[in-house]
XYZ file of N, CA and C in Angstrom:
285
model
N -0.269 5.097 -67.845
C 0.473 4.103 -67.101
C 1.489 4.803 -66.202
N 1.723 4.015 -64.928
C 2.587 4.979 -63.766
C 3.716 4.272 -64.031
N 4.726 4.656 -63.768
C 6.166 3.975 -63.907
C 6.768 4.350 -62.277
N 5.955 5.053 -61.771
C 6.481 5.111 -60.025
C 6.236 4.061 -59.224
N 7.032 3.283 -58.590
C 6.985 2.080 -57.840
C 6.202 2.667 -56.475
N 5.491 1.517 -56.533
C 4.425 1.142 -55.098
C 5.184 0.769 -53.936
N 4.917 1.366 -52.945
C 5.420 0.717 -51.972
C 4.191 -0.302 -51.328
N 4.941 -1.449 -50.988
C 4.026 -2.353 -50.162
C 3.242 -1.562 -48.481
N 1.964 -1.903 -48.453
C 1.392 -1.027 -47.209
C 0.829 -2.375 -46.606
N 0.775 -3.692 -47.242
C 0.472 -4.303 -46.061
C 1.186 -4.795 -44.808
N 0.263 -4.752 -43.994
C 1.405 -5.463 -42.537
C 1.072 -3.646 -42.172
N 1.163 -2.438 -42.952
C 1.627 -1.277 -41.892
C 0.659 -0.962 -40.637
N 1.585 -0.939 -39.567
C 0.727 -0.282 -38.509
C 0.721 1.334 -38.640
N -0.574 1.607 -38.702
C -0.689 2.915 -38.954
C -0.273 3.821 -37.905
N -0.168 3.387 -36.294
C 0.334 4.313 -35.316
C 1.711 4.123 -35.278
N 2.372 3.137 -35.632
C 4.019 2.937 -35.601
C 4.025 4.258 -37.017
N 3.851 3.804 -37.955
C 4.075 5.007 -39.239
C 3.786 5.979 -38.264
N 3.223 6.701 -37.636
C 2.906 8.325 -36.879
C 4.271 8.372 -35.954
N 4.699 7.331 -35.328
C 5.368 7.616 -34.274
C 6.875 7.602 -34.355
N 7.403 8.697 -33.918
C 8.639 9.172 -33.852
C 9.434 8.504 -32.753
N 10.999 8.486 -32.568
C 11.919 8.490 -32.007
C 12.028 9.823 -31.414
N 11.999 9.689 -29.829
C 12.629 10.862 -29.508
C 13.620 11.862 -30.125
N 14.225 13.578 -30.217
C 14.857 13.873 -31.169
C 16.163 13.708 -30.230
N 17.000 13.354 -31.076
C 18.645 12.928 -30.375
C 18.590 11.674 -30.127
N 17.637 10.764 -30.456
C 18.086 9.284 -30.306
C 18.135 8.591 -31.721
N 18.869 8.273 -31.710
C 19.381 7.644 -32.768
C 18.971 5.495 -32.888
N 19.004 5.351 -33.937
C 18.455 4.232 -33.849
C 19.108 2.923 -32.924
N 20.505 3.127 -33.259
C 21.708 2.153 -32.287
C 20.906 2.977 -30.866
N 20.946 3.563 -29.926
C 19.890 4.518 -29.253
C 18.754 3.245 -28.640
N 18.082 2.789 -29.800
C 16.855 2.391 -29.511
C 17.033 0.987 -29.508
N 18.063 0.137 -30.196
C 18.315 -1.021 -30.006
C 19.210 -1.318 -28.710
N 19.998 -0.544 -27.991
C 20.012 -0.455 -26.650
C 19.399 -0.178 -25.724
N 18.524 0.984 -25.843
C 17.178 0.697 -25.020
C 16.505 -0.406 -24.949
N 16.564 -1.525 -25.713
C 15.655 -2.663 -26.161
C 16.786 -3.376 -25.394
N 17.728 -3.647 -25.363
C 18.853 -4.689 -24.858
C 18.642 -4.084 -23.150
N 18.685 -3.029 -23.183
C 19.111 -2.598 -21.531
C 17.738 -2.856 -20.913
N 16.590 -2.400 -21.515
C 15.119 -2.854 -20.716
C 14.973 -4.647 -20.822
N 15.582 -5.044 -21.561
C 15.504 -6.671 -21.564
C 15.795 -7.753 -20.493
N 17.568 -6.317 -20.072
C 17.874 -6.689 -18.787
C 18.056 -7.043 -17.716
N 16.646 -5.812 -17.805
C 16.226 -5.309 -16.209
C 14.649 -6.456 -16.043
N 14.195 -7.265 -16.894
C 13.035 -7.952 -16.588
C 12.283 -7.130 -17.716
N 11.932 -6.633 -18.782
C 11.740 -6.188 -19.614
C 10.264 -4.868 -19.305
N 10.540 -4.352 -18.359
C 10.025 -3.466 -17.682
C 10.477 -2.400 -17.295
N 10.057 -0.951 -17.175
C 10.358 -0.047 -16.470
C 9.400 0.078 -15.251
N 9.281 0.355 -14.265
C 8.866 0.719 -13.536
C 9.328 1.755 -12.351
N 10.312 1.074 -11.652
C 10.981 2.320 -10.554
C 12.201 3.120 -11.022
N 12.712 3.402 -9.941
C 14.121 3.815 -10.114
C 15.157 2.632 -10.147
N 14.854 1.374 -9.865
C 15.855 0.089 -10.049
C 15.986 -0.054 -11.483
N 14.902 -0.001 -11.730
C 14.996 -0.307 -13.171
C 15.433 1.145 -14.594
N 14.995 1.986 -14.384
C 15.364 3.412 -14.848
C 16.987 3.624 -14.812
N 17.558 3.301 -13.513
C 19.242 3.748 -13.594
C 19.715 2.740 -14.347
N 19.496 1.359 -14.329
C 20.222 0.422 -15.332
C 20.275 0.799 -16.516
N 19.232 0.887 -16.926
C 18.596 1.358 -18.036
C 19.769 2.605 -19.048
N 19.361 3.535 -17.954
C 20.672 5.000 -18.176
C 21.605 4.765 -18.275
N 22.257 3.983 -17.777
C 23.681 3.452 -17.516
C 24.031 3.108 -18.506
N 23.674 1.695 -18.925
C 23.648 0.724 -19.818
C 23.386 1.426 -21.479
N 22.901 2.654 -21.326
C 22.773 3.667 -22.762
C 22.865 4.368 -22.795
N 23.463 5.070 -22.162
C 24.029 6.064 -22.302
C 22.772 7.622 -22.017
N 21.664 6.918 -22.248
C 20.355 7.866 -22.308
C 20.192 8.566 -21.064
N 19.966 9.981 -21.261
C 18.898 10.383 -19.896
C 18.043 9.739 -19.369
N 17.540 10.532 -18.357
C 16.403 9.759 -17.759
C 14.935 10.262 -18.821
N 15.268 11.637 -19.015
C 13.853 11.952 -20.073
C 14.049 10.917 -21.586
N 15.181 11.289 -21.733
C 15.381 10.046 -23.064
C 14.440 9.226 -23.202
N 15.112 8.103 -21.535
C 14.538 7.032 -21.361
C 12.758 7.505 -21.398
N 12.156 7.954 -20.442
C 11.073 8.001 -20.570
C 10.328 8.233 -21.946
N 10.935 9.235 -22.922
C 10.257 9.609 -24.248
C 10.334 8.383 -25.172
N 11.757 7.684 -24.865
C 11.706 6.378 -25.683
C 10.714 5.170 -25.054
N 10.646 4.919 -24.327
C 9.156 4.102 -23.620
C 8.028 5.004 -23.651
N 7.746 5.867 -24.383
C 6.546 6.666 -24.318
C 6.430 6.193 -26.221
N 7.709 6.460 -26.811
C 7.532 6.097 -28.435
C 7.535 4.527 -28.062
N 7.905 3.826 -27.645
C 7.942 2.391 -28.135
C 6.199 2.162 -27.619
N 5.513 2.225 -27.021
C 3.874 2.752 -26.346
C 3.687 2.999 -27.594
N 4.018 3.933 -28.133
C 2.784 4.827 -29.274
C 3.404 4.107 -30.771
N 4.117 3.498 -30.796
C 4.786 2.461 -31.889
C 3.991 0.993 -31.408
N 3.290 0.825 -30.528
C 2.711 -0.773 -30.524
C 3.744 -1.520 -29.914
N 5.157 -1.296 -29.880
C 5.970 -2.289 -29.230
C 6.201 -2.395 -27.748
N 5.250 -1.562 -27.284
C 5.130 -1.531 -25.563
C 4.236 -1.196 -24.963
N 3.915 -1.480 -23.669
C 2.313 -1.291 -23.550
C 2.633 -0.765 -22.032
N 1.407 0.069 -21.723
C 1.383 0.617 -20.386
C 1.062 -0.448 -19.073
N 1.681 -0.368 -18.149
C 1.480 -1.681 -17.308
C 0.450 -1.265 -16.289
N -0.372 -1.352 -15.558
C -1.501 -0.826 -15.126
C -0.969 -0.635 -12.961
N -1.195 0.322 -13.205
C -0.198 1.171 -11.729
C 0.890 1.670 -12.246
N 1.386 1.564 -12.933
C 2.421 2.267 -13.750
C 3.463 1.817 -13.956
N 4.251 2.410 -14.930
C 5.498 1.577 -15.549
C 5.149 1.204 -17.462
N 6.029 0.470 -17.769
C 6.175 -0.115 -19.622
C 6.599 -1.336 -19.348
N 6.102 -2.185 -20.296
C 6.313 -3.377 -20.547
C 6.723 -3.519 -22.149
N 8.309 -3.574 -22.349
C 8.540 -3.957 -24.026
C 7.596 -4.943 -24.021
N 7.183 -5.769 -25.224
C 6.701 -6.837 -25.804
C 6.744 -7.393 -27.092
N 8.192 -6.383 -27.629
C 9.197 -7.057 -29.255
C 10.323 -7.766 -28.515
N 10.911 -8.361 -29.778
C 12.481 -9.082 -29.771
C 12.563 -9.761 -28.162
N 13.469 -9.717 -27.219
C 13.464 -10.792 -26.246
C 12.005 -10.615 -25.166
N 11.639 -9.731 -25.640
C 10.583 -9.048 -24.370
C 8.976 -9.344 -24.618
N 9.102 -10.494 -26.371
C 7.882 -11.026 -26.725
C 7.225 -12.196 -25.880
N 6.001 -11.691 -25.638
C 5.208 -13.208 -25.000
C 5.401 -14.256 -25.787
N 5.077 -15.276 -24.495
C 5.585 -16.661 -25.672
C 4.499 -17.062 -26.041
């Protein structure tokens, strides 16, 4: 008999479990990235949207990009086709 507790695995997305936070971002980090891209129309695409973004978090611009590259490889954002990210968690969910 095991006496080591199970962790629950349903619901896990197996590519969110793989995918990291950029290193130096911190999670407050990533819930402002989520508030500041919400902002801007819940998109990155140009430089209109990229400097708010920075501003508003304090993040680089690579930051920014590695953190829309993890929120992509976490399922919570998707590549927009010509380029750019589209969040699609918390305010940035389809209805």
């Amino acid at each position: 008999m095991s006496l080591r507790p199970e962790l629950p695995l349903a619901g896990l997305n197996p590519a969110a479990a793989r995918a990291m936070p950029p290193e130096g971002v911190k999670p407050q980090d990533l819930a402002a990235f989520d508030e500041a891209v919400a902002s801007v129309g819940c998109a990155l695409v140009g430089e209109s949207d990229y400097l708010p973004v920075e501003l508003q978090t304090g993040l680089t611009r690579e930051q920014v990009i590695q953190t829309a590259a993890y929120r992509v490889a976490a399922e919570e954002a998707v590549q927009i086709e010509g380029g750019g990210v589209r969040l699609i968690t918390g305010a940035c969910a389809p209805a």
